[in-house]
Coordinates of C-alpha atoms in Angstrom, one line a residue:
M1 CA 104.1 81.3 96.1
V2 CA 104.5 85.3 95.3
G3 CA 104.9 85.7 91.6
S4 CA 107.5 88.1 90.1
V5 CA 106.6 91.8 89.6
H6 CA 107.5 93.9 86.3
V7 CA 106.7 97.5 85.5
N8 CA 104.9 97.4 82.0
G9 CA 106.4 99.8 79.2
S10 CA 104.4 102.7 77.4
A11 CA 104.6 104.7 74.7
N12 CA 104.2 108.3 74.7
G13 CA 101.6 110.8 73.0
A14 CA 98.4 109.9 71.1
N15 CA 100.0 107.5 68.8
G16 CA 101.0 105.8 71.5
T17 CA 97.7 105.4 73.2
E18 CA 96.4 104.2 69.7
E19 CA 99.1 101.6 69.5
R20 CA 98.3 100.0 72.8
L21 CA 94.8 100.2 72.0
D22 CA 95.6 98.3 68.5
E23 CA 97.6 95.9 70.5
L24 CA 95.1 94.6 72.8
R25 CA 92.4 94.6 69.8
R26 CA 94.7 92.2 68.2
L27 CA 95.4 90.0 71.3
L28 CA 91.5 89.7 71.6
G29 CA 91.1 88.8 68.0
K30 CA 89.2 91.7 66.9
S31 CA 89.2 92.7 63.2
E32 CA 88.7 96.1 61.6
G33 CA 85.2 97.6 62.0
D34 CA 84.8 95.3 65.2
L35 CA 84.6 97.1 68.3
L36 CA 86.6 96.3 71.3
K37 CA 83.6 96.5 74.0
I38 CA 84.4 97.2 77.5
V39 CA 81.7 97.6 80.4
S40 CA 82.5 98.6 83.9
I41 CA 79.6 96.6 85.9
G42 CA 78.6 98.8 89.1
A43 CA 79.1 102.4 89.5
G44 CA 80.6 103.0 92.6
A45 CA 83.4 105.4 93.1
W46 CA 86.3 103.2 91.8
G47 CA 84.3 101.5 88.9
S48 CA 83.2 104.6 87.7
V49 CA 86.8 106.5 88.0
F50 CA 88.0 103.3 86.2
A51 CA 85.4 103.7 83.5
A52 CA 86.3 107.4 83.0
L53 CA 90.1 106.9 82.9
L54 CA 89.7 104.6 80.0
Q55 CA 87.1 106.7 78.6
D56 CA 89.6 109.7 78.6
A57 CA 92.2 107.9 77.2
Y58 CA 90.6 105.7 74.8
G59 CA 86.9 106.8 74.2
H60 CA 88.1 109.3 71.2
F61 CA 89.0 106.2 68.9
R62 CA 85.1 105.7 68.2
E63 CA 85.8 103.1 65.4
K64 CA 87.8 101.1 67.7
V65 CA 86.6 101.0 71.1
Q66 CA 83.6 101.4 73.1
I67 CA 83.4 101.8 77.2
R68 CA 80.0 101.8 79.1
V69 CA 79.2 101.7 82.8
W70 CA 76.0 99.4 83.9
R71 CA 74.1 100.2 86.9
R72 CA 71.1 99.8 88.4
P73 CA 68.1 102.0 87.1
G74 CA 65.5 103.8 89.7
R75 CA 68.0 105.0 92.4
A76 CA 66.5 108.4 92.9
V77 CA 69.0 111.4 94.0
D78 CA 67.4 113.0 97.1
R79 CA 67.0 116.6 97.5
S80 CA 70.1 117.7 99.7
T81 CA 72.3 115.8 96.9
A82 CA 70.8 117.8 94.1
E83 CA 71.3 120.8 95.9
H84 CA 74.9 120.0 96.2
I85 CA 75.8 118.8 92.8
F86 CA 74.2 122.2 91.6
D87 CA 77.1 123.9 93.7
V88 CA 79.2 121.9 92.4
I89 CA 78.4 122.5 88.9
N90 CA 78.4 126.3 89.6
S91 CA 81.8 126.1 91.0
R92 CA 83.6 124.7 87.9
E93 CA 83.1 126.5 84.9
D94 CA 84.3 123.7 82.8
V95 CA 81.5 121.4 84.0
L96 CA 79.1 124.2 83.7
R97 CA 79.8 125.0 80.1
R98 CA 79.9 121.3 79.3
L99 CA 76.3 120.7 80.6
I100 CA 75.0 124.0 78.8
R101 CA 76.5 122.8 75.5
R102 CA 74.9 119.5 76.1
C103 CA 71.7 120.9 76.8
A104 CA 71.9 119.3 80.5
Y105 CA 72.1 122.2 82.8
L106 CA 68.5 123.0 83.2
K107 CA 67.3 119.6 84.8
Y108 CA 70.0 120.4 87.8
V109 CA 68.3 124.0 88.0
E110 CA 65.0 122.2 88.2
A111 CA 66.2 119.7 90.7
R112 CA 67.8 122.2 92.9
L113 CA 64.4 124.3 93.1
G114 CA 62.5 120.9 93.9
D115 CA 60.7 120.6 90.6
R116 CA 62.4 117.5 89.4
T117 CA 63.8 114.3 90.4
L118 CA 67.3 113.4 89.4
Y119 CA 68.4 109.7 89.0
A120 CA 71.8 108.0 89.6
D121 CA 72.2 106.5 86.1
E122 CA 71.0 109.9 84.7
I123 CA 73.9 112.1 86.4
L124 CA 76.1 109.5 85.9
R125 CA 75.9 110.1 81.9
D126 CA 76.9 113.7 83.0
G127 CA 79.8 112.6 84.9
F128 CA 78.6 112.4 88.4
C129 CA 79.2 109.3 90.4
L130 CA 76.5 109.2 93.7
N131 CA 79.1 108.4 95.9
M132 CA 81.6 110.8 94.6
V133 CA 79.7 114.0 93.5
D134 CA 82.3 116.5 94.3
T135 CA 84.5 115.1 91.5
P136 CA 82.9 115.5 88.4
L137 CA 83.9 112.9 85.7
C138 CA 83.8 113.1 82.1
P139 CA 80.5 111.9 80.5
L140 CA 79.8 108.2 80.5
K141 CA 77.9 105.9 78.4
V142 CA 75.4 104.1 81.1
V143 CA 73.5 101.2 80.7
T144 CA 70.4 100.0 82.9
N145 CA 69.9 96.6 81.4
L146 CA 72.5 93.9 82.3
Q147 CA 72.1 91.7 79.5
E148 CA 72.6 94.5 76.9
A149 CA 75.6 95.6 78.7
V150 CA 77.4 92.3 78.9
W151 CA 76.4 89.7 76.3
D152 CA 78.9 90.6 73.9
A153 CA 81.7 92.6 76.2
D154 CA 85.2 91.6 75.7
I155 CA 86.4 93.0 79.1
V156 CA 84.1 93.3 82.0
V157 CA 85.3 95.5 84.9
N158 CA 83.9 94.3 88.3
G159 CA 83.4 97.3 90.1
L160 CA 80.7 95.7 92.7
P161 CA 81.4 95.4 96.0
S162 CA 82.6 91.7 96.9
T163 CA 79.1 91.5 99.0
E164 CA 77.2 91.8 95.4
T165 CA 79.6 90.2 93.3
R166 CA 78.3 86.7 93.2
E167 CA 74.8 87.1 92.8
V168 CA 75.1 89.6 89.5
F169 CA 77.6 87.3 88.0
E170 CA 75.3 84.4 88.7
E171 CA 72.8 86.1 86.7
L172 CA 75.3 87.6 83.9
S173 CA 76.6 83.9 83.1
N174 CA 73.0 83.4 81.9
Y175 CA 73.5 85.8 78.9
W176 CA 77.0 84.1 78.5
K177 CA 75.6 80.6 77.7
E178 CA 75.7 80.9 73.8
R179 CA 79.1 82.6 73.7
I180 CA 81.9 80.8 71.9
S181 CA 84.7 82.8 73.7
V182 CA 84.6 84.0 77.1
P183 CA 85.2 87.7 78.3
V184 CA 88.4 88.9 80.0
I185 CA 87.3 90.2 83.7
I186 CA 88.9 92.7 85.8
S187 CA 88.0 92.7 89.4
L188 CA 88.4 96.0 91.7
A189 CA 86.4 94.3 94.6
K190 CA 88.1 94.3 98.0
G191 CA 86.6 91.9 100.5
I192 CA 86.2 88.0 100.9
E193 CA 83.9 85.6 102.2
A194 CA 84.9 82.8 104.4
S195 CA 84.1 79.2 103.9
L196 CA 84.1 76.8 106.7
D197 CA 82.9 73.6 106.0
P198 CA 84.7 71.2 104.9
I199 CA 88.3 73.0 105.3
P200 CA 88.4 76.4 106.6
R201 CA 89.1 78.7 103.6
I202 CA 88.8 82.1 102.2
I203 CA 86.7 83.1 99.1
T204 CA 87.8 86.3 97.3
P205 CA 85.7 88.0 94.6
T206 CA 87.8 86.4 91.6
Q207 CA 86.9 83.0 93.0
M208 CA 83.2 84.1 93.3
I209 CA 83.2 85.4 89.8
S210 CA 84.8 81.9 88.4
S211 CA 82.3 79.5 90.1
A212 CA 79.2 82.0 89.5
A213 CA 79.7 82.9 85.7
G214 CA 82.1 79.7 84.8
V215 CA 84.8 81.8 83.4
P216 CA 88.2 80.4 83.6
T217 CA 90.6 81.7 86.1
E218 CA 93.1 82.4 83.4
N219 CA 90.5 85.1 82.2
I220 CA 90.1 86.9 85.5
L221 CA 92.3 89.4 86.8
Y222 CA 92.5 91.4 89.9
L223 CA 93.6 95.2 90.2
G224 CA 94.4 96.8 93.4
G225 CA 96.8 99.4 95.0
P226 CA 97.0 102.5 97.5
N227 CA 94.3 104.3 95.4
I228 CA 91.7 107.0 96.4
A229 CA 89.5 107.4 93.4
S230 CA 88.8 110.9 93.2
E231 CA 92.9 111.6 93.5
I232 CA 93.5 109.3 90.7
Y233 CA 90.8 111.0 88.5
N234 CA 92.4 114.5 89.3
K235 CA 96.0 113.2 88.4
E236 CA 97.3 112.7 91.6
Y237 CA 100.4 110.3 90.9
A238 CA 99.5 106.5 91.8
N239 CA 100.5 103.1 91.2
A240 CA 98.3 99.6 90.9
R241 CA 99.1 96.0 90.6
I242 CA 97.2 93.9 87.8
C243 CA 97.5 90.3 89.0
G244 CA 96.7 87.1 87.2
S245 CA 97.8 85.0 84.3
N246 CA 100.9 85.9 82.1
K247 CA 98.3 86.0 79.0
W248 CA 96.5 88.8 80.1
R249 CA 98.1 90.8 82.8
K250 CA 101.0 92.2 81.0
P251 CA 99.2 93.5 78.0
L252 CA 96.4 94.7 80.6
A253 CA 98.9 96.5 82.9
K254 CA 100.3 98.3 79.5
F255 CA 97.0 99.4 78.0
L256 CA 95.8 100.7 81.6
R257 CA 98.9 102.7 82.1
Q258 CA 98.8 106.5 82.1
P259 CA 101.5 109.1 82.7
H260 CA 99.8 109.4 86.5
F261 CA 98.6 105.9 86.8
I262 CA 101.6 103.5 86.7
V263 CA 100.3 99.8 86.5
W264 CA 102.5 97.0 87.5
D265 CA 101.7 93.3 86.9
N266 CA 102.2 90.3 89.3
S267 CA 101.1 86.6 88.9
D268 CA 100.2 86.4 92.7
L269 CA 96.3 86.9 92.2
V270 CA 94.7 85.5 95.3
T271 CA 97.1 86.8 97.7
H272 CA 97.0 90.3 96.8
E273 CA 93.4 89.9 96.2
V274 CA 93.2 89.0 100.0
M275 CA 95.3 91.7 101.5
G276 CA 93.2 94.1 99.6
G277 CA 90.3 93.2 101.9
L278 CA 92.4 92.7 105.2
K279 CA 93.4 96.3 105.3
N280 CA 90.0 97.4 105.6
V281 CA 89.3 95.5 108.8
Y282 CA 92.2 97.7 110.6
A283 CA 91.1 100.7 108.9
I284 CA 87.7 100.9 110.5
G285 CA 89.7 100.4 114.0
A286 CA 91.6 103.4 112.9
G287 CA 89.1 105.7 112.2
M288 CA 87.7 104.8 115.5
V289 CA 90.9 105.8 117.5
A290 CA 91.5 108.6 115.8
A291 CA 88.0 110.2 116.6
L292 CA 87.8 108.8 120.6
T293 CA 91.7 110.4 121.1
N294 CA 90.8 113.5 119.2
E295 CA 93.2 112.7 116.4
S296 CA 96.4 112.1 118.6
A297 CA 99.6 111.5 116.7
T298 CA 100.8 109.2 119.2
S299 CA 97.4 107.2 120.0
K300 CA 97.3 106.3 116.2
S301 CA 101.1 105.4 116.0
V302 CA 100.3 102.9 118.8
Y303 CA 97.3 101.3 116.8
F304 CA 99.3 101.4 113.7
A305 CA 102.2 99.4 115.2
H306 CA 99.6 96.7 116.5
C307 CA 97.2 96.4 113.7
T308 CA 100.4 96.4 111.1
S309 CA 101.9 93.1 113.5
E310 CA 98.2 91.6 113.2
M311 CA 98.4 91.9 109.3
I312 CA 101.9 90.5 109.3
F313 CA 101.1 87.7 111.5
I314 CA 98.3 86.8 108.9
T315 CA 100.1 87.4 106.0
H316 CA 102.5 84.4 107.3
L317 CA 99.3 82.3 107.6
L318 CA 98.3 83.1 103.8
T319 CA 101.8 82.6 101.6
E320 CA 105.0 81.0 102.1
Q321 CA 106.9 84.6 101.3
P322 CA 104.9 87.2 103.0
E323 CA 107.7 89.5 103.2
K324 CA 107.1 90.3 99.2
L325 CA 103.8 91.5 100.3
A326 CA 104.9 93.6 102.8
G327 CA 105.4 96.8 100.7
P328 CA 102.0 96.5 98.9
L329 CA 100.0 95.7 102.1
L330 CA 101.3 98.4 104.1
A331 CA 101.1 101.1 101.3
D332 CA 97.6 100.3 100.6
T333 CA 96.9 100.2 104.5
Y334 CA 98.4 103.6 104.8
V335 CA 96.5 105.4 102.1
T336 CA 93.1 103.8 103.6
L337 CA 94.0 105.1 107.0
L338 CA 94.5 108.5 105.6
K339 CA 91.5 109.0 103.4
G340 CA 89.7 105.7 102.9
R341 CA 85.7 105.2 103.4
N342 CA 86.4 102.6 106.0
A343 CA 88.5 104.7 108.1
W344 CA 86.0 107.4 107.7
Y345 CA 83.3 105.1 108.9
G346 CA 85.0 104.4 112.0
Q347 CA 85.6 107.9 112.9
M348 CA 81.5 108.4 112.0
L349 CA 80.8 105.6 114.4
A350 CA 83.1 107.0 116.9
K351 CA 81.7 110.5 116.6
G352 CA 78.1 109.1 117.0
E353 CA 77.2 110.5 113.5
L354 CA 76.5 106.9 112.2
R355 CA 75.0 103.7 114.0
L356 CA 75.7 100.3 113.5
D357 CA 72.1 99.5 112.8
M358 CA 72.3 101.5 109.8
G359 CA 73.8 98.7 107.8
D360 CA 77.3 99.0 105.6
S361 CA 75.8 100.7 102.8
I362 CA 76.0 104.6 103.4
K363 CA 74.7 107.6 101.5
G364 CA 77.5 109.3 99.5
K365 CA 80.0 106.7 100.5
G366 CA 78.6 103.6 99.0
M367 CA 79.6 99.9 100.6
I368 CA 81.7 99.8 103.6
Q369 CA 83.5 96.5 102.7
G370 CA 85.8 96.5 106.0
I371 CA 82.5 95.3 108.0
S372 CA 81.8 91.9 106.2
A373 CA 85.9 91.6 105.9
V374 CA 86.0 91.8 109.6
G375 CA 83.3 88.9 110.3
A376 CA 85.0 86.6 107.4
F377 CA 88.6 87.3 108.7
F378 CA 87.6 86.4 112.3
E379 CA 85.2 83.5 112.0
L380 CA 87.9 81.9 109.5
L381 CA 91.0 82.8 112.0
S382 CA 88.7 81.2 115.0
Q383 CA 88.5 77.5 113.6
P384 CA 90.4 75.2 115.8
S385 CA 91.7 73.2 112.9
L386 CA 94.2 76.2 111.8
S387 CA 95.3 76.3 115.6
V388 CA 98.9 77.4 116.2
Q389 CA 101.2 77.0 119.3
H390 CA 100.9 80.2 121.7
P391 CA 104.0 81.6 122.3
E392 CA 103.7 81.9 126.3
E393 CA 101.3 79.6 127.2
N394 CA 102.5 76.4 125.8
K395 CA 99.1 75.4 124.4
Q396 CA 97.6 75.4 120.7
V397 CA 95.1 78.5 120.2
A398 CA 93.2 79.4 117.3
P399 CA 95.1 82.2 115.2
A400 CA 92.2 84.8 116.0
E401 CA 93.0 84.6 119.8
L402 CA 96.8 86.2 119.1
C403 CA 95.1 89.0 117.0
P404 CA 93.5 91.1 119.9
I405 CA 92.5 94.0 117.4
L406 CA 90.8 91.7 115.2
K407 CA 88.6 90.0 118.1
R408 CA 87.8 93.2 119.7
L409 CA 86.6 94.5 116.0
Y410 CA 84.3 91.5 115.5
R411 CA 82.9 91.8 119.3
I412 CA 82.0 95.7 118.4
L413 CA 81.0 95.6 114.7
I414 CA 79.6 91.9 114.2
K415 CA 78.5 90.5 117.6
R416 CA 77.5 94.2 118.8
E417 CA 78.4 93.2 122.3
L418 CA 80.9 96.0 123.0
P419 CA 80.6 99.8 122.5
V420 CA 83.0 101.3 119.9
R421 CA 84.9 103.2 122.7
D422 CA 86.3 99.6 123.7
I423 CA 88.5 99.4 121.0
L424 CA 91.1 101.6 122.9
Q425 CA 91.1 99.1 125.5
A426 CA 93.0 96.8 122.6
L427 CA 95.6 99.2 123.1
R428 CA 95.9 99.6 126.7
D429 CA 95.7 96.2 127.7
E430 CA 98.6 95.8 130.0
T431 CA 98.8 92.0 129.1
M432 CA 99.1 92.6 125.4
N433 CA 102.4 91.8 124.2
D434 CA 104.6 94.0 122.2
P435 CA 103.8 94.0 118.5
R436 CA 107.4 93.2 117.5
E437 CA 106.8 89.8 119.7
R438 CA 104.0 88.9 117.6
I439 CA 106.2 89.5 114.1
E440 CA 109.3 87.5 115.6
M441 CA 106.7 84.8 116.4
A442 CA 105.4 84.7 113.1
Q443 CA 108.9 84.6 111.4
S444 CA 110.2 82.1 113.7
H445 CA 107.5 79.0 113.4
A446 CA 105.9 77.5 110.3
F447 CA 102.4 79.1 110.5
Y448 CA 101.8 78.7 106.7
R449 CA 98.4 77.1 105.9
P450 CA 98.1 76.6 102.2
S451 CA 94.5 75.5 102.8
L452 CA 93.3 79.0 103.5
L453 CA 93.3 80.0 99.8
G454 CA 92.4 76.8 98.5
K455 CA 95.8 75.2 98.0
P456 CA 96.7 71.8 98.5

């Protein structure tokens, strides 16, 4: 059942910021002189921006809090990216002055000339995320040793792709065996896995973390919303929801809130988390349609009508009160279709600038999580045990059969048996029902399958 939503309060000014920090320190049992230690695991765009937001807000309270980012060492920055970073530096007087003051400018000159190799962890210390070099961040404290990063952390931010979450948290669980208390974990990951045996169900990143690291679900939260990382750091107005247990979500919502970044809290963790993965599926198709129709507003609106009707249908399988998810899901979908990396990926595929055999980790963008989500959602919703009544043929069918766009994306991206252009056939199929009928069918039938989210 979807929980109630609350808007966190906030105090204004520097004193209010310190009060919020002190309030969270007290809740975590920190004594005077004992640093509150926050670490972001993973240095993609959102993980890096999240850490930078905290550093900007709280980093100057050096006697009270430490904010760090962990990323793997050894990732070299190629020559073309180094040249681009140099151009960005010289276009931003504030960044140029900062690097000169830190005696860090010369290495970028040398890299621009090809006389030196830069590394991703090295440039992140200067505020350059490899997946977002056009948006310089504040300088960040970067750790490349995972054990050093997490062994005594109070708050761990999961900035990893969902496809890497389980593996990394299995490793770091080894470093927490001697701990008396477990950390609080905020997961930013949007993606799912499908478990088909013995009962088909969705596995979310927070569930992966709990099983891999042995952290109780009470201490794991999900934060998501209609956000583009670079715009949030540039202080474009945005909002998000932090979902999880009442003990942590309310104080963390208050702690994370900034004047341009409003954080609400909600008790329904898993459903919001699944919705964050679902919109990435349809964003890839939106990008394909945009490129194949030369940005036709009409074609994009037709696609939007069909994909939202499929998402609404799927939400009726996942929750008893899907109407409460309509706003957050559509807002997140809208921003992802406008400017997200999954829509961009669909566009590049349709234009022939990317190929499927290049994989789902793309230079300058990071992990395209919608690809694995297409496979997981389709395989899950193809299970006969989840069958629903077909609205016209008077027979039981797997839910995936009523989601023609999802089915076609699966055949294009996962099975690779159809060309990218075939996504347009999903819009031009004369046998396709009016999307309104799919929504009406979902609303008029008892489709809810609690087992999909691991509920009895």
